[in-house]
CSV table of C-alpha atoms and ligand atoms in Angstrom, one decimal:
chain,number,residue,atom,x,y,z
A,1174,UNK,CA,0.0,0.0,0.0
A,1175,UNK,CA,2.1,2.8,-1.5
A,1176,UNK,CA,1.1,6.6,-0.6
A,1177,UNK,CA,1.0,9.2,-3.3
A,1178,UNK,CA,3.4,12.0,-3.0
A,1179,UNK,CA,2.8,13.1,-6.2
A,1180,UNK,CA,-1.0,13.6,-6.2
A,1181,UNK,CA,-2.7,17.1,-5.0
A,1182,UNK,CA,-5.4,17.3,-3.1
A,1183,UNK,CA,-6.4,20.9,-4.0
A,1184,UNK,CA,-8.5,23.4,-1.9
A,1185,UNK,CA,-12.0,22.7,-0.8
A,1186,UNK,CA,-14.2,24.0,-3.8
A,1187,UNK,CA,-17.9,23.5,-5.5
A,1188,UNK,CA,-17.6,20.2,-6.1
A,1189,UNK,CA,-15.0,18.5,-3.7
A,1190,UNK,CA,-15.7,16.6,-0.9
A,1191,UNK,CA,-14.0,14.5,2.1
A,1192,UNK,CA,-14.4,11.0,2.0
A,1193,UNK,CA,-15.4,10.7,5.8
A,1194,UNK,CA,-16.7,7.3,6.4
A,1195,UNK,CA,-17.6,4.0,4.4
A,1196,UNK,CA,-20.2,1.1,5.1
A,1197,UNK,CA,-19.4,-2.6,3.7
A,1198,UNK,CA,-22.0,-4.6,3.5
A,1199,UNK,CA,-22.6,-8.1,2.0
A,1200,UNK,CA,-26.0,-8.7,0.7
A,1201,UNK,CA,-27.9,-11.9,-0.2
A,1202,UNK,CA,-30.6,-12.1,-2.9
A,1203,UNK,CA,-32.4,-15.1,-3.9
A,1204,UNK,CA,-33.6,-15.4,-7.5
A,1205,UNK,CA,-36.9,-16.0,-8.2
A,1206,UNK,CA,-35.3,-18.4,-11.0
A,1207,UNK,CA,-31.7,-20.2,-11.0
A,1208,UNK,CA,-29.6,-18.3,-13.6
A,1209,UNK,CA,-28.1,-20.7,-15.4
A,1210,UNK,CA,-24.4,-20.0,-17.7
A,1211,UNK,CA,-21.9,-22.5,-19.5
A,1212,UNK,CA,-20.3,-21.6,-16.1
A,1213,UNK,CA,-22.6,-22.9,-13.5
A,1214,UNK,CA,-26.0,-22.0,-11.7
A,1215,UNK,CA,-27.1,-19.1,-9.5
A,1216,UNK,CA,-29.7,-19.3,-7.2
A,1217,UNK,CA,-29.0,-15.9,-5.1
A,1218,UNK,CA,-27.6,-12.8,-6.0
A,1219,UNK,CA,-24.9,-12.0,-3.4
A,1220,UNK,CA,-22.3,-8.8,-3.3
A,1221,UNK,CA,-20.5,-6.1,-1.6
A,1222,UNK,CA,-22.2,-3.1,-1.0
A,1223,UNK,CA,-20.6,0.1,0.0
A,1224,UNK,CA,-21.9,3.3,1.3
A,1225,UNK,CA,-19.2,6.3,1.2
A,1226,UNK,CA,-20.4,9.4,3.3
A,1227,UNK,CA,-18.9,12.9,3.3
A,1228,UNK,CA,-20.3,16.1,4.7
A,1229,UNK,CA,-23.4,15.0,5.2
A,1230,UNK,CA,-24.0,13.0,2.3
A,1231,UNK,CA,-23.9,9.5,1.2
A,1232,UNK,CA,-23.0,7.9,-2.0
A,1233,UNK,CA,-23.7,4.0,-2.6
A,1234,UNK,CA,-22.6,1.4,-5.1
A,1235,UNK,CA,-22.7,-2.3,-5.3
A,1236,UNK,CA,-20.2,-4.8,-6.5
A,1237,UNK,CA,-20.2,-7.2,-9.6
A,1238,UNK,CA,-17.7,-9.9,-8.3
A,1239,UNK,CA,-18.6,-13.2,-7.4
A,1240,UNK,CA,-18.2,-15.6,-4.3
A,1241,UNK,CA,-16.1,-17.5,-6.5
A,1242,UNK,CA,-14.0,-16.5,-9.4
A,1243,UNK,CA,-16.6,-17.9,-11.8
A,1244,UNK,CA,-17.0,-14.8,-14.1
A,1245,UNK,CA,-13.2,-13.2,-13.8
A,1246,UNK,CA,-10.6,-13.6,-11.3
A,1247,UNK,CA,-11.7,-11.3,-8.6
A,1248,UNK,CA,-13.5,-12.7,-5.5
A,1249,UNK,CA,-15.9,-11.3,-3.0
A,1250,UNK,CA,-13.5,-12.6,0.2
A,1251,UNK,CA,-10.5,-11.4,-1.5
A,1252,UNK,CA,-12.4,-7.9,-2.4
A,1253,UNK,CA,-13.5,-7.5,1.1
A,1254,UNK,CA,-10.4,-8.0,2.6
A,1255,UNK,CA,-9.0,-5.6,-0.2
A,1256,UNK,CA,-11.4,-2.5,0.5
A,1257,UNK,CA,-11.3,-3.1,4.3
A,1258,UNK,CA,-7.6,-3.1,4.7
A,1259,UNK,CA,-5.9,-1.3,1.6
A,1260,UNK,CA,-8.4,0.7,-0.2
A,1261,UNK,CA,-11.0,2.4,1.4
A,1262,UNK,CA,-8.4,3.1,4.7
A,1263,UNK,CA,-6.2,5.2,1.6
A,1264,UNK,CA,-8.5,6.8,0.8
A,1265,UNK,CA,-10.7,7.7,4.1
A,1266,UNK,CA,-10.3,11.4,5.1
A,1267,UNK,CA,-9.2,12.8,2.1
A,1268,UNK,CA,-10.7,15.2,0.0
A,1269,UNK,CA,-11.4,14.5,-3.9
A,1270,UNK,CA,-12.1,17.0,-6.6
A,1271,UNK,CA,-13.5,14.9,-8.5
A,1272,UNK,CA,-14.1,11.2,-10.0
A,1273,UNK,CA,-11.1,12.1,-12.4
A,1274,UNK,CA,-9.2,13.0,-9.5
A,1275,UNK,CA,-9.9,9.6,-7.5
A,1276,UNK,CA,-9.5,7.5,-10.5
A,1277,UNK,CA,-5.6,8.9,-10.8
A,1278,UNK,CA,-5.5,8.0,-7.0
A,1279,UNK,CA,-6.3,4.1,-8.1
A,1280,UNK,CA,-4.2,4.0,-11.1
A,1281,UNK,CA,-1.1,2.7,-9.6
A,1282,UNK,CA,-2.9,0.1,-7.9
A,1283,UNK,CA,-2.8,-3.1,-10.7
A,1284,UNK,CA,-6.1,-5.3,-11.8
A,1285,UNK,CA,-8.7,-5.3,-8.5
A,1286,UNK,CA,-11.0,-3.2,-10.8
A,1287,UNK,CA,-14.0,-4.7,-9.5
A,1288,UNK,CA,-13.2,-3.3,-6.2
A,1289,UNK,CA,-12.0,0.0,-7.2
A,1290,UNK,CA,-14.9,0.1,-9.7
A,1291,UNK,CA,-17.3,0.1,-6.4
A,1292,UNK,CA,-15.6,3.0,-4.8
A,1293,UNK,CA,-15.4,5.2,-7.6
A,1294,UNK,CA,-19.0,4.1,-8.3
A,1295,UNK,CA,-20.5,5.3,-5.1
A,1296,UNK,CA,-17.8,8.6,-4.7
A,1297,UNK,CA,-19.9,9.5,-8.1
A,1298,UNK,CA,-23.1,9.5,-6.5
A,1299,UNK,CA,-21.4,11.2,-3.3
A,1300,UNK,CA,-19.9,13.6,-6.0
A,1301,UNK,CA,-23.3,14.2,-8.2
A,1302,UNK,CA,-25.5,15.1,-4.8
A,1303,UNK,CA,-22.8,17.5,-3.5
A,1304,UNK,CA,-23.2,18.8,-6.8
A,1305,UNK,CA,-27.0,18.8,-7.4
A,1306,UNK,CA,-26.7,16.8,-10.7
A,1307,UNK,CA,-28.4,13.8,-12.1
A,1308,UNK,CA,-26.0,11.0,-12.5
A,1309,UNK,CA,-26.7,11.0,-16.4
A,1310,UNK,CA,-26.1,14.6,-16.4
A,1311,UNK,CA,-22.5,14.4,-15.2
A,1312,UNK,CA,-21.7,11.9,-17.3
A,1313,UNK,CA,-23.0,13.4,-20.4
A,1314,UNK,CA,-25.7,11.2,-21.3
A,1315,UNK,CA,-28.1,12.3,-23.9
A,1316,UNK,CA,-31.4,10.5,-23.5
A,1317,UNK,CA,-34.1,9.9,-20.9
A,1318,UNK,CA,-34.7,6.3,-21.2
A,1319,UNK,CA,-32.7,3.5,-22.7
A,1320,UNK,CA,-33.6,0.4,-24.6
A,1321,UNK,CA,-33.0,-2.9,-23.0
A,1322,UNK,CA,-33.5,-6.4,-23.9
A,1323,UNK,CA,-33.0,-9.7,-21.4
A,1324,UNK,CA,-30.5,-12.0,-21.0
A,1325,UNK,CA,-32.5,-15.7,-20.5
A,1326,UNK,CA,-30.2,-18.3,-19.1
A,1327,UNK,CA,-29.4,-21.7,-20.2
A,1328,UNK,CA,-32.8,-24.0,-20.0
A,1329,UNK,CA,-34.9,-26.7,-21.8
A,1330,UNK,CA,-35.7,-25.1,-25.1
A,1331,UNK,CA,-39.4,-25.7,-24.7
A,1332,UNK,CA,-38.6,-23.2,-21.3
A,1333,UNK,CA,-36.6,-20.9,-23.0
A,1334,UNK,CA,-39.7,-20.4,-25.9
A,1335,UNK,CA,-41.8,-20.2,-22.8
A,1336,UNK,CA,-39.3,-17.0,-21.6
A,1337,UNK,CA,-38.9,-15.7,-25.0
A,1338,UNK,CA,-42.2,-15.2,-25.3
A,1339,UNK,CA,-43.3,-13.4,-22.0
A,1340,UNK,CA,-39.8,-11.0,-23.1
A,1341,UNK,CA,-41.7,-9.8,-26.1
A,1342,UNK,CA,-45.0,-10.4,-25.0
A,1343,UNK,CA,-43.3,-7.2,-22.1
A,1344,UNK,CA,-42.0,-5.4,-25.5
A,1345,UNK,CA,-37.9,-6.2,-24.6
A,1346,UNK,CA,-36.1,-5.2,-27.7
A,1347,UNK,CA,-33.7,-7.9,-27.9
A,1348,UNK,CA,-33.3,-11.8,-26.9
A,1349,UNK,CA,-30.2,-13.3,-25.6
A,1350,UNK,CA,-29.7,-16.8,-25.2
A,1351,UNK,CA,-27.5,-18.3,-23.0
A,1352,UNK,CA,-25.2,-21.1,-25.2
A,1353,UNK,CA,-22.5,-23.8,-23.9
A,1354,UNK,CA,-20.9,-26.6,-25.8
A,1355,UNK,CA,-23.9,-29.1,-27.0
A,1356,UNK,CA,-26.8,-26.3,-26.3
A,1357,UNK,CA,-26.4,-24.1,-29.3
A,1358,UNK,CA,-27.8,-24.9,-32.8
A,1359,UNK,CA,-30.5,-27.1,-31.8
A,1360,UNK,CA,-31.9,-24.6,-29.3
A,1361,UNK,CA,-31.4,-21.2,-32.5
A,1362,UNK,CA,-32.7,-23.4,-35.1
A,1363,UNK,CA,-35.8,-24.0,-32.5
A,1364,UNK,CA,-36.1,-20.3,-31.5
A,1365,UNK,CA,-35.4,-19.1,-34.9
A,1366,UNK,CA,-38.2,-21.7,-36.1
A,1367,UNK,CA,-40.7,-19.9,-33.7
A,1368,UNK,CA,-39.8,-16.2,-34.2
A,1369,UNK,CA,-37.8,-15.1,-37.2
A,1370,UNK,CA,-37.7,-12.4,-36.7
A,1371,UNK,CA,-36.6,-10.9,-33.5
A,1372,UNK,CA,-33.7,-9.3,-32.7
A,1373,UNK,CA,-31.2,-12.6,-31.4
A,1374,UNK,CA,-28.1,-12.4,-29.6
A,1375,UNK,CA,-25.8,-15.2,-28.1
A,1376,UNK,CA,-23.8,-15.3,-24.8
A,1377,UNK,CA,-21.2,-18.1,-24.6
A,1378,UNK,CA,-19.2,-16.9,-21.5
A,1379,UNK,CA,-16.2,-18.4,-22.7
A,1380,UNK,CA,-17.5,-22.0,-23.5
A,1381,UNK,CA,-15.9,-22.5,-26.4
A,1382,UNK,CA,-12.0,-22.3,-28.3
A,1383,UNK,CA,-10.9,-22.3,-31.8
A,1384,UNK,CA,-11.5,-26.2,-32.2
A,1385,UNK,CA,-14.8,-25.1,-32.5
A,1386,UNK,CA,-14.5,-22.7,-35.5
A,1387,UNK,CA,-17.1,-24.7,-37.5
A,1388,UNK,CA,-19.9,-24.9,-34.5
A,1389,UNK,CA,-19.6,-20.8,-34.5
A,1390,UNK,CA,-19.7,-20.8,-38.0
A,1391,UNK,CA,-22.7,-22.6,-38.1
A,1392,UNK,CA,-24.6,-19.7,-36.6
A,1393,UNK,CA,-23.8,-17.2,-39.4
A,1394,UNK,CA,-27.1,-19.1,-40.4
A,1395,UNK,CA,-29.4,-17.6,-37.6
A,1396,UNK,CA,-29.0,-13.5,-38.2
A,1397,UNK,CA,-27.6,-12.7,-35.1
A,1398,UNK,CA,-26.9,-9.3,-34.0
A,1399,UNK,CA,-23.7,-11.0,-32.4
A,1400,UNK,CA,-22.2,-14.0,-30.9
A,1401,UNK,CA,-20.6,-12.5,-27.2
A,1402,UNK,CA,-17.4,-14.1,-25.3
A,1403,UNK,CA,-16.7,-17.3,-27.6
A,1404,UNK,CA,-13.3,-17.5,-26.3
A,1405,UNK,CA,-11.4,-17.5,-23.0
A,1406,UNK,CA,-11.9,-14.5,-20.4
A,1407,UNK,CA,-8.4,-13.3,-20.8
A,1408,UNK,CA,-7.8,-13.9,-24.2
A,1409,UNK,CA,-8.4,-11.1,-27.1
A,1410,UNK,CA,-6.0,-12.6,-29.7
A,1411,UNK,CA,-7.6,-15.8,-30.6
A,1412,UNK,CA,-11.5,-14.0,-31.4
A,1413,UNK,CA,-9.2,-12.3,-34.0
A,1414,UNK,CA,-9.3,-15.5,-36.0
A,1415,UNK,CA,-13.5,-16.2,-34.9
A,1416,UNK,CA,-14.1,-12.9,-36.2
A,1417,UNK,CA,-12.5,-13.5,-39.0
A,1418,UNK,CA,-14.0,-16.7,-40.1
A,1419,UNK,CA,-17.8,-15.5,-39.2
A,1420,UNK,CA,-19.7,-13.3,-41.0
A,1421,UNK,CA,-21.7,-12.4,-37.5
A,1422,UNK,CA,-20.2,-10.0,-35.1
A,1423,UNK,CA,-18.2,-10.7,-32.2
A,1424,UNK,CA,-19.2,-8.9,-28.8
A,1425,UNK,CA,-16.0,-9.0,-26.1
A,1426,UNK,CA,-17.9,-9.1,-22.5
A,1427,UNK,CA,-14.9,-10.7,-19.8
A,1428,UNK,CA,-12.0,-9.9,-22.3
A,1429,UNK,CA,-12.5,-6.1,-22.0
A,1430,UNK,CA,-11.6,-4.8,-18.9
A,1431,UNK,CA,-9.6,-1.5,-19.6
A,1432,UNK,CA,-9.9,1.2,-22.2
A,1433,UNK,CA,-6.8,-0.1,-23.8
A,1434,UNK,CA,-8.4,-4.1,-24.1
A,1435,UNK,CA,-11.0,-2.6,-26.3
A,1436,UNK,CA,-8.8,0.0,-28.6
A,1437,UNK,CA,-6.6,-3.4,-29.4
A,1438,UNK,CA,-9.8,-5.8,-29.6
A,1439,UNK,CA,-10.8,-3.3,-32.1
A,1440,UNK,CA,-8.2,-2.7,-34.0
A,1441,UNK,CA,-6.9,-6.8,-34.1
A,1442,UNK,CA,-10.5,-6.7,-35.3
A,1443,UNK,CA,-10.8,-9.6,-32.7
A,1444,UNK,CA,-14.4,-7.8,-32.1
A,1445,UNK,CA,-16.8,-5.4,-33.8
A,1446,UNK,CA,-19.2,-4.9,-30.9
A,1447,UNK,CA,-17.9,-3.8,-27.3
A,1448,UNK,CA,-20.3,-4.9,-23.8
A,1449,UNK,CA,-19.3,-2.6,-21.3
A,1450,UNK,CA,-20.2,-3.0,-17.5
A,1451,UNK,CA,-19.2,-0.4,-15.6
A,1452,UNK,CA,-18.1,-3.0,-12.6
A,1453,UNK,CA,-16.2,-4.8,-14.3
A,1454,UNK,CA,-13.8,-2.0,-15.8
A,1455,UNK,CA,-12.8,-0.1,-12.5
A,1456,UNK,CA,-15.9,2.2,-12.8
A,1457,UNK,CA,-17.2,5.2,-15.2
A,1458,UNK,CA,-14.2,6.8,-16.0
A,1459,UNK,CA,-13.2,3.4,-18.0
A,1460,UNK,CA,-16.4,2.7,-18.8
A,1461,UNK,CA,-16.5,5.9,-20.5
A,1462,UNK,CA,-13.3,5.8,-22.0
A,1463,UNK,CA,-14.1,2.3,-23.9
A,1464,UNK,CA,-17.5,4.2,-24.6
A,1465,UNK,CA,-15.4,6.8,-27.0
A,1466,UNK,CA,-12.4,4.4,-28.1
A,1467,UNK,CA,-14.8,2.2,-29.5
A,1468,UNK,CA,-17.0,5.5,-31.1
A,1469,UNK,CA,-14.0,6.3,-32.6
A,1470,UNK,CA,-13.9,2.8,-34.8
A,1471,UNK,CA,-17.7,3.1,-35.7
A,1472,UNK,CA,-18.2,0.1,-33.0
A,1473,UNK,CA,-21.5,0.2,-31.0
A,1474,UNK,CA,-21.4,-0.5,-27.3
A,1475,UNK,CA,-23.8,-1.9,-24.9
A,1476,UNK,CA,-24.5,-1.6,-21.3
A,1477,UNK,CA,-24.1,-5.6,-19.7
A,1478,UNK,CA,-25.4,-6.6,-17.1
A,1479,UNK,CA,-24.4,-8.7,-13.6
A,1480,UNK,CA,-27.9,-9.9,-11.8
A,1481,UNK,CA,-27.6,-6.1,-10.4
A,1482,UNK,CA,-30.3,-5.3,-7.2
A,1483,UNK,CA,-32.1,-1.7,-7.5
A,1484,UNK,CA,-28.2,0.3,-6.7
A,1485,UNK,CA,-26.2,-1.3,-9.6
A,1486,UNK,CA,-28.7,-1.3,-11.9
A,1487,UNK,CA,-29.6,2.5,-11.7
A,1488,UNK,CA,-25.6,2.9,-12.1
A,1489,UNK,CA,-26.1,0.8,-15.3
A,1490,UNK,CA,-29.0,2.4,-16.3
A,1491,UNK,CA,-27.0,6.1,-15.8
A,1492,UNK,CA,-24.4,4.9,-18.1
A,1493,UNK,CA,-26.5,3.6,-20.8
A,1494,UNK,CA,-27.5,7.1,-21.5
A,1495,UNK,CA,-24.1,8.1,-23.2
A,1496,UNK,CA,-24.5,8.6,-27.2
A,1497,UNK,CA,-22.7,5.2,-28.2
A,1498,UNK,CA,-24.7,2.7,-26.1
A,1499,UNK,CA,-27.0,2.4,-29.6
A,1500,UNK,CA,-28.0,-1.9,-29.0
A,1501,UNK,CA,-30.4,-2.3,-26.0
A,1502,UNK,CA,-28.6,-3.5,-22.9
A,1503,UNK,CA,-29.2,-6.0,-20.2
A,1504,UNK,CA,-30.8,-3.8,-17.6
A,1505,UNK,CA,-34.2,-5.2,-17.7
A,1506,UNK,CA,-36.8,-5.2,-14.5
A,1507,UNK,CA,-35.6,-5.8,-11.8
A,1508,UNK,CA,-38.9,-7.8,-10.6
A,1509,UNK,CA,-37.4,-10.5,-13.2
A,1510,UNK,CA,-34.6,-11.8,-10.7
A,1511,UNK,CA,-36.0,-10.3,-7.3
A,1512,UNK,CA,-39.0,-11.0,-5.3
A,1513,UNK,CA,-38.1,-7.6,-3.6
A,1514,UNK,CA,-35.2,-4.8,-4.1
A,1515,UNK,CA,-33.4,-3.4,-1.7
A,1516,UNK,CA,-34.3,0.1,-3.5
A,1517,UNK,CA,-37.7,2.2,-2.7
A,1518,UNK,CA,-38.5,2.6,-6.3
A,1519,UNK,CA,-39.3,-0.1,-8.7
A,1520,UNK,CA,-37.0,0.1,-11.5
A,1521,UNK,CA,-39.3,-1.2,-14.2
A,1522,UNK,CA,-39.2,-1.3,-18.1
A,1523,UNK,CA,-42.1,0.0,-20.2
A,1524,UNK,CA,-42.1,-1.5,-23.6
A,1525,UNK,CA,-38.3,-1.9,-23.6
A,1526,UNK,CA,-37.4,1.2,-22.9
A,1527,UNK,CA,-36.2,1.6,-18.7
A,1528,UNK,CA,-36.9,4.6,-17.8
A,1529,UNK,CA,-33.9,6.7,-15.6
A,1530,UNK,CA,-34.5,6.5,-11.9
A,1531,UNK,CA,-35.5,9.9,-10.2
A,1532,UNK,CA,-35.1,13.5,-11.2
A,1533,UNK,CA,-32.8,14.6,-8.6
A,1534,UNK,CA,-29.0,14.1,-7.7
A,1535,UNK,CA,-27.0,11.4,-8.2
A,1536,UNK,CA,-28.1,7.4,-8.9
A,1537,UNK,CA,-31.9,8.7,-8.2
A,1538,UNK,CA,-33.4,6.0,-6.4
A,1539,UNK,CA,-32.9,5.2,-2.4
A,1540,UNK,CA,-32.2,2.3,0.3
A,1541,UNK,CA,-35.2,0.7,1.4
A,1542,UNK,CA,-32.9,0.2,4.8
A,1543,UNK,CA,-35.2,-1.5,6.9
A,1544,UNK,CA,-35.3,-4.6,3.9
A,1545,UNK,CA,-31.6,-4.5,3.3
A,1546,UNK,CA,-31.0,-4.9,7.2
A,1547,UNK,CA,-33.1,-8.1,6.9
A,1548,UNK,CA,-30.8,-9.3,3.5
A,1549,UNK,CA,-27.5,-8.0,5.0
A,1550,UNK,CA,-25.4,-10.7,5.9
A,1551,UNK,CA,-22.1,-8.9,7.3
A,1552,UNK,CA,-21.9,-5.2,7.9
A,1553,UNK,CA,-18.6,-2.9,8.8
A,1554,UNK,CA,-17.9,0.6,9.0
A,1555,UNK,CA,-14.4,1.6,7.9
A,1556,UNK,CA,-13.4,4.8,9.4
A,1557,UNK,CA,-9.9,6.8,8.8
B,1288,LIG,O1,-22.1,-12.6,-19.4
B,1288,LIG,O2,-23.4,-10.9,-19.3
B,1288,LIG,C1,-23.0,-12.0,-18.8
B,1288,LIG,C2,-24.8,-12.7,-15.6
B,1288,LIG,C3,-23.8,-13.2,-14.8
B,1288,LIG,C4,-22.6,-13.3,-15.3
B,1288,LIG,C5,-22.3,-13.0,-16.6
B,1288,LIG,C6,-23.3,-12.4,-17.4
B,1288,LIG,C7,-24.6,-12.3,-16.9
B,1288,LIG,C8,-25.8,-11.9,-17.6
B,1288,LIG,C9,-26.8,-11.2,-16.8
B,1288,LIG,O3,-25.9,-12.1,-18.8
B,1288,LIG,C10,-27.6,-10.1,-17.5
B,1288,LIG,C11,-28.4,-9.3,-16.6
B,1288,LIG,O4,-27.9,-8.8,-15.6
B,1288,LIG,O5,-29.7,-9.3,-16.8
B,1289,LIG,MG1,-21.7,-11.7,-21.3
């Protein structure tokens, strides 16, 4: 745990504010259905949560990692022990200008983005009330509500018609399936059979490698809008020659995780479609950054998605605003996973388009505290 000598913390102005306290929660979800990847089942939805306070003021975020390194390499244990001891002590009682300024403050620190994403996350909504702007505003979105589609996990296909059809039956704009070794072109010559229609996407979370060229070839036959995370989580290179042997896009989901992943995804042409989540890239000022790197080759993004509750998924819904999130994202109800949020306003889709939560500062929606005490399954406060 190095210090900074170099950085300035500047004079108290406007829009700085001390970092004076942080909460740590873990919180436990249960899905109303088991989410099922090529990577395994999930039957609750449980992450870190962290409140930051300054000056009167609270700013809140929750983390994408996993119990287990399942999805990438971070771990909720090892991000825990992370934000208690090394992060959030380094930067408790110090002031911050800005986002910009606390992301510098990270930089040195390697990978962990996960964690620092859920810092810089909540010190935006800290930052955005102290300042008396909307989330979206701050971060320069441009529209009021965003399009969004679902994400339907790996089922009998007779279930997953049964899904797909209460998805558009709600008006969701686009229909990803869940795929794995063996549960591919049966299932999309079955949906396909059914509705020829729609707007299709695949997610293979890594199931697959380049033995497999002439399975992904095969689905050039389906009209996807693209086929997501063929290859390894930490590989970009090898979708170079996928891409190049399918006339479908490729969308990168775990291979991105840094503004630089996706400029030389892009230009290996490993990829032509870019899903960002701003927890999995160290927060909004990455996000944002892939946002305009992939702009600048003509590559459309869209906003992913991690089983959020009611905080991450107004974060999510925040970001999607920008310009270049033109294909609908995976922020859809959040009555889809949860019996009940841990928010006080429902965060609902109308026709496929999610509205963005609240008119006032920051994410726009609230704790319901009294429900998240009875979900909470650790709690801390980390002070200077
Ligand atoms: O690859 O996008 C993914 C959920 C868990 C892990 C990985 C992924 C997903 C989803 C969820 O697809 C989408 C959603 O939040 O609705
Ligand atoms: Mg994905």
């Amino acid at each position: 745990m190095s210090d900074h000598p170099d950085m300035s913390f500047g004079p108290p102005h406007a829009g700085s504010i001390v970092i004076e306290a942080a909460e740590l929660r873990i919180v436990s979800l249960p899905l109303l259905t088991p989410f099922v990847i090529s990577t395994g089942t999930m039957t609750c939805k449980t992450f870190p949560l962290l409140v930051l306070k300054g000056e009167g003021l609270e700013g809140v975020a929750e983390a994408v990692m996993d119990p287990t390194p399942d999805y990438l390499e971070e771990t909720i244990p090892g991000a825990m022990a992370f934000l208690r001891d090394g992060l959030l002590p380094s930067i408790l009682g110090k002031r911050f200008g800005s986002p910009a300024e606390l992301d510098r403050y990270l930089a040195p620190w390697r990978g962990n983005r996960m964690a620092k994403a859920v810092v810089e996350m909540a010190f935006w909504d800290l930052w955005c009330k102290r300042l008396e702007l909307p989330l979206k505003a701050a971060l320069g979105g441009v529209r009021d509500r965003v399009d969004v589609g679902v994400s339907l996990g790996i089922a009998p296909i007779d279930t997953t018609r049964e899904r797909i059809e209460a998805a558009l039956a709600d008006g969701y704009k686009r229909i990803k399936l869940k795929i794995a070794q063996g549960h591919d072109i049966a299932l999309l010559e079955a949906v396909r059979a059914r509705y020829p229609d729609i707007k299709l996407t695949v997610d293979a979370n890594t199931d697959y490698g380049l033995a497999d060229l002439p399975v992904l070839q095969a689905m050039d036959a389906f009209d996807l809008d693209y086929i997501e995370q063929p290859l390894a989580f930490d590989d970009i290179h090898d979708h170079a020659q996928v891409q190049a042997a399918v006339k479908t896009a490729i969308c990168l989901d775990e291979s991105i995780r840094s503004p630089s992943d996706a400029r030389k995804a892009l230009e290996a042409r490993a990829a032509r479609v870019i899903n960002i989540k701003v927890g999995r890239v160290g927060g909004f000022g990455a996000a944002r950054a892939i946002h305009d790197v992939s702009a600048s080759f003509g590559a459309p993004v869209w906003c992913g998605g991690m089983l959020e509750a009611g905080i991450g998924r107004a974060h999510n819904i925040h970001l999607s605003t920008l310009p270049n999130f033109s294909k609908p994202g995976d922020t859809s109800s959040a009555s889809r996973y949860f019996q009940r949020d841990i928010i006080n306003e429902p965060l609902e889709a109308e026709n496929g388009e999610m509205p963005v939560p609240g008119s006032g500062a920051g994410i726009g929606v609230t704790l319901d505290r009294a429900y998240l005490d009875t979900v909470t399954d650790h709690i801390e406060e980390v002070r200077p």
